[in-house]
XYZ file of C-alpha atoms in Angstrom:
175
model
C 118.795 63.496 140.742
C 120.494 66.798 141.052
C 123.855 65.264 139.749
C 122.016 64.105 137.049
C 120.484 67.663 136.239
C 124.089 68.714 136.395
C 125.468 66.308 134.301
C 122.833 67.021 131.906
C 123.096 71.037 132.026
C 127.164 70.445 131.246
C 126.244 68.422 128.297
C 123.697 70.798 126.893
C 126.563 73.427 127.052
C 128.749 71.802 124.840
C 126.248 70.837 122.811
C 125.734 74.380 122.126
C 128.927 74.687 121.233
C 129.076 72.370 118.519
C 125.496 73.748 116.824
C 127.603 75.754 113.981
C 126.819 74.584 110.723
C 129.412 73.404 108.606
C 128.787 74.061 104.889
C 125.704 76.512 105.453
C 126.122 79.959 103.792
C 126.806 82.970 106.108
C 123.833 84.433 105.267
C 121.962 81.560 107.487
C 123.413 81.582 110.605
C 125.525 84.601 110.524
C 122.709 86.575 113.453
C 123.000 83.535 115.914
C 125.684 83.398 118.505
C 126.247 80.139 120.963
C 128.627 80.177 124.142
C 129.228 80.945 127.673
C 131.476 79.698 130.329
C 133.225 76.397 132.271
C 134.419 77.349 136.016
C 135.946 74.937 139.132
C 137.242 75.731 142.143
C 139.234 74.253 145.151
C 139.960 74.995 148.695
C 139.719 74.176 152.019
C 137.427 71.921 153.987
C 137.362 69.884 151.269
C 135.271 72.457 149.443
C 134.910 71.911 145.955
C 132.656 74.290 142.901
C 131.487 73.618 139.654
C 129.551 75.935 137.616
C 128.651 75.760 133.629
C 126.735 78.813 132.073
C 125.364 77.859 128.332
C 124.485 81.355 126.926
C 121.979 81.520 123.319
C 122.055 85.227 121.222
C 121.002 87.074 118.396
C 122.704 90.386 116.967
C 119.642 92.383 115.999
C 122.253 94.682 114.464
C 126.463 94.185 114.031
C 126.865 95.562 117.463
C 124.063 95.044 119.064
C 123.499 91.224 120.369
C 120.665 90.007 123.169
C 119.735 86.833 124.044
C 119.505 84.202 127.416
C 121.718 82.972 129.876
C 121.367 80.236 132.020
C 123.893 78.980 134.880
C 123.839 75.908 137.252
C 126.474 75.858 139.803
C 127.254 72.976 142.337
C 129.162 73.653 145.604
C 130.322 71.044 148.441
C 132.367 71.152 151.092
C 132.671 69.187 154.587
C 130.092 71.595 156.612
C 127.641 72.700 153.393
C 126.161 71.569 150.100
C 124.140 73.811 147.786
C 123.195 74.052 144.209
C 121.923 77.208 142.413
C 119.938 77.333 138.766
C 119.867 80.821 136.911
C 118.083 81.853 134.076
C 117.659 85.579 132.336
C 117.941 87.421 129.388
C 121.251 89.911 128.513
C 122.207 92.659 125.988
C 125.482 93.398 125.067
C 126.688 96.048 122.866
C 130.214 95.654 120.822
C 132.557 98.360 119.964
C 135.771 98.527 117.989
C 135.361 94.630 117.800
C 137.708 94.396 120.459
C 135.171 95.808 123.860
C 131.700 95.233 125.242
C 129.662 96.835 128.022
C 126.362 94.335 128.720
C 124.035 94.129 131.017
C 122.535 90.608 132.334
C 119.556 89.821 134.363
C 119.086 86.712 136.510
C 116.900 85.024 138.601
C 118.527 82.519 140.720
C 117.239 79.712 142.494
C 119.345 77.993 145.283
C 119.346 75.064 147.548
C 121.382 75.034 150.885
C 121.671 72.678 153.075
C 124.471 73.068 155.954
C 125.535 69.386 157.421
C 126.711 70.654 160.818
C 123.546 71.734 161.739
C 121.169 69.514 159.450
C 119.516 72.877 158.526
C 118.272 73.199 154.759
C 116.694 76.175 152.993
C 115.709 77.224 149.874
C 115.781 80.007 148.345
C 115.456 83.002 145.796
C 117.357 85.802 144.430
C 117.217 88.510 141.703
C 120.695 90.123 140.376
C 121.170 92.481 137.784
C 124.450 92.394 136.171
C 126.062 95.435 134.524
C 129.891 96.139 133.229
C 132.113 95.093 130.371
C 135.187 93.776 128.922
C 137.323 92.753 127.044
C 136.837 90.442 123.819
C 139.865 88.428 122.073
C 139.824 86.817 118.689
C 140.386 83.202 118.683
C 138.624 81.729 115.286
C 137.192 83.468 112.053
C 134.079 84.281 114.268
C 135.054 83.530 117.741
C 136.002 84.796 120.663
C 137.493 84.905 124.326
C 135.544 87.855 126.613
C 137.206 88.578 129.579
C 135.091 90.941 131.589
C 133.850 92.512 134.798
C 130.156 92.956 135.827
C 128.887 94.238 139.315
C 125.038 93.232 140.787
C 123.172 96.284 141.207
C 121.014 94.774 143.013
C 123.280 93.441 145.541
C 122.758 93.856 149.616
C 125.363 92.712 151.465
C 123.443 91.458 154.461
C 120.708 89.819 152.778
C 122.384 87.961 149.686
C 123.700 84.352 149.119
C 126.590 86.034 147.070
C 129.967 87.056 149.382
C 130.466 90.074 147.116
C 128.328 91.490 143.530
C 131.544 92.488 141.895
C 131.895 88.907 139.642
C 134.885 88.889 137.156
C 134.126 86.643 134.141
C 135.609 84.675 131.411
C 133.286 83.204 128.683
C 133.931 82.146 124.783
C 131.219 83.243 122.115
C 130.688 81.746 118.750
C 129.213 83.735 115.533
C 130.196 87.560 116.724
């Protein structure tokens, strides 16, 4: 089941992407923006991560955009499985078309279950997100943002994240 819920969150996301109308005037779509981010990872133990984060906005003014993010991510290895839903609403505010500074929060829910030890939790936690970036051209209205946001509401001892400094890369259509 949870492959299947993974499977179906990757579709959704590029499904979003492809939900810009071709042929419609500017004037319809032009405060919409679709997007977000692909990530995998490698390493040892046979550990293996896959994460998609679809990502719906609307610029209530030309600099000005907020909206909702979601994110599913998938992680496996010989000693641990987990997967981890998140859902919230962001803001991000654009300067000199080329820089951001945003702000992002989540509510993420996570499953854990370690298969040395048969042990299996689940669990809850609340991140708030703020930094910015970068943001690169790569279509008539879309881009490449390449950015860095730290959770203020990290605790070190207490959270299922290693660190709350989380570098990003994410594409965004209709800026």
């Amino acid at each position: 089941m949870k492959k299947f819920i993974i499977l179906l969150m990757v579709l959704i996301s590029g499904s979003i992407f492809s939900q810009v109308s071709v042929g419609a005037t500017s004037e319809n779509n032009n405060r919409w923006t679709f997007g977000g981010g692909i990530g995998v990872g490698f390493g040892s133990q046979s550990s293996f991560y896959l994460q998609a984060s679809p990502r719906v906005g609307y610029r209530l003014t030309d600099d000005l955009e907020v909206g909702v993010v979601g994110s599913v991510a998938w992680q496996t290895s010989d000693y641990y499985r987990s997967t981890m839903f998140g859902v919230g609403p962001f803001a991000n505010y654009y300067f000199a078309r080329s820089f951001y500074v945003g702000a992002n929060l989540q509510q993420y829910f996570i499953n854990f279950k370690d298969k040395f030890y048969d042990y299996k939790t689940n669990e809850e936690e609340t991140a708030l997100y703020l930094g910015g970036g970068y943001m690169q051209r790569i279509g008539t209205h879309s881009f490449m943002q390449i950015g860095l946001m730290y959770n203020v509401l990290y605790k070190e001892n207490s959270s299922v994240f290693s660190s709350g400094l989380i570098p990003n890369i994410g594409f965004v259509v209709g800026l």
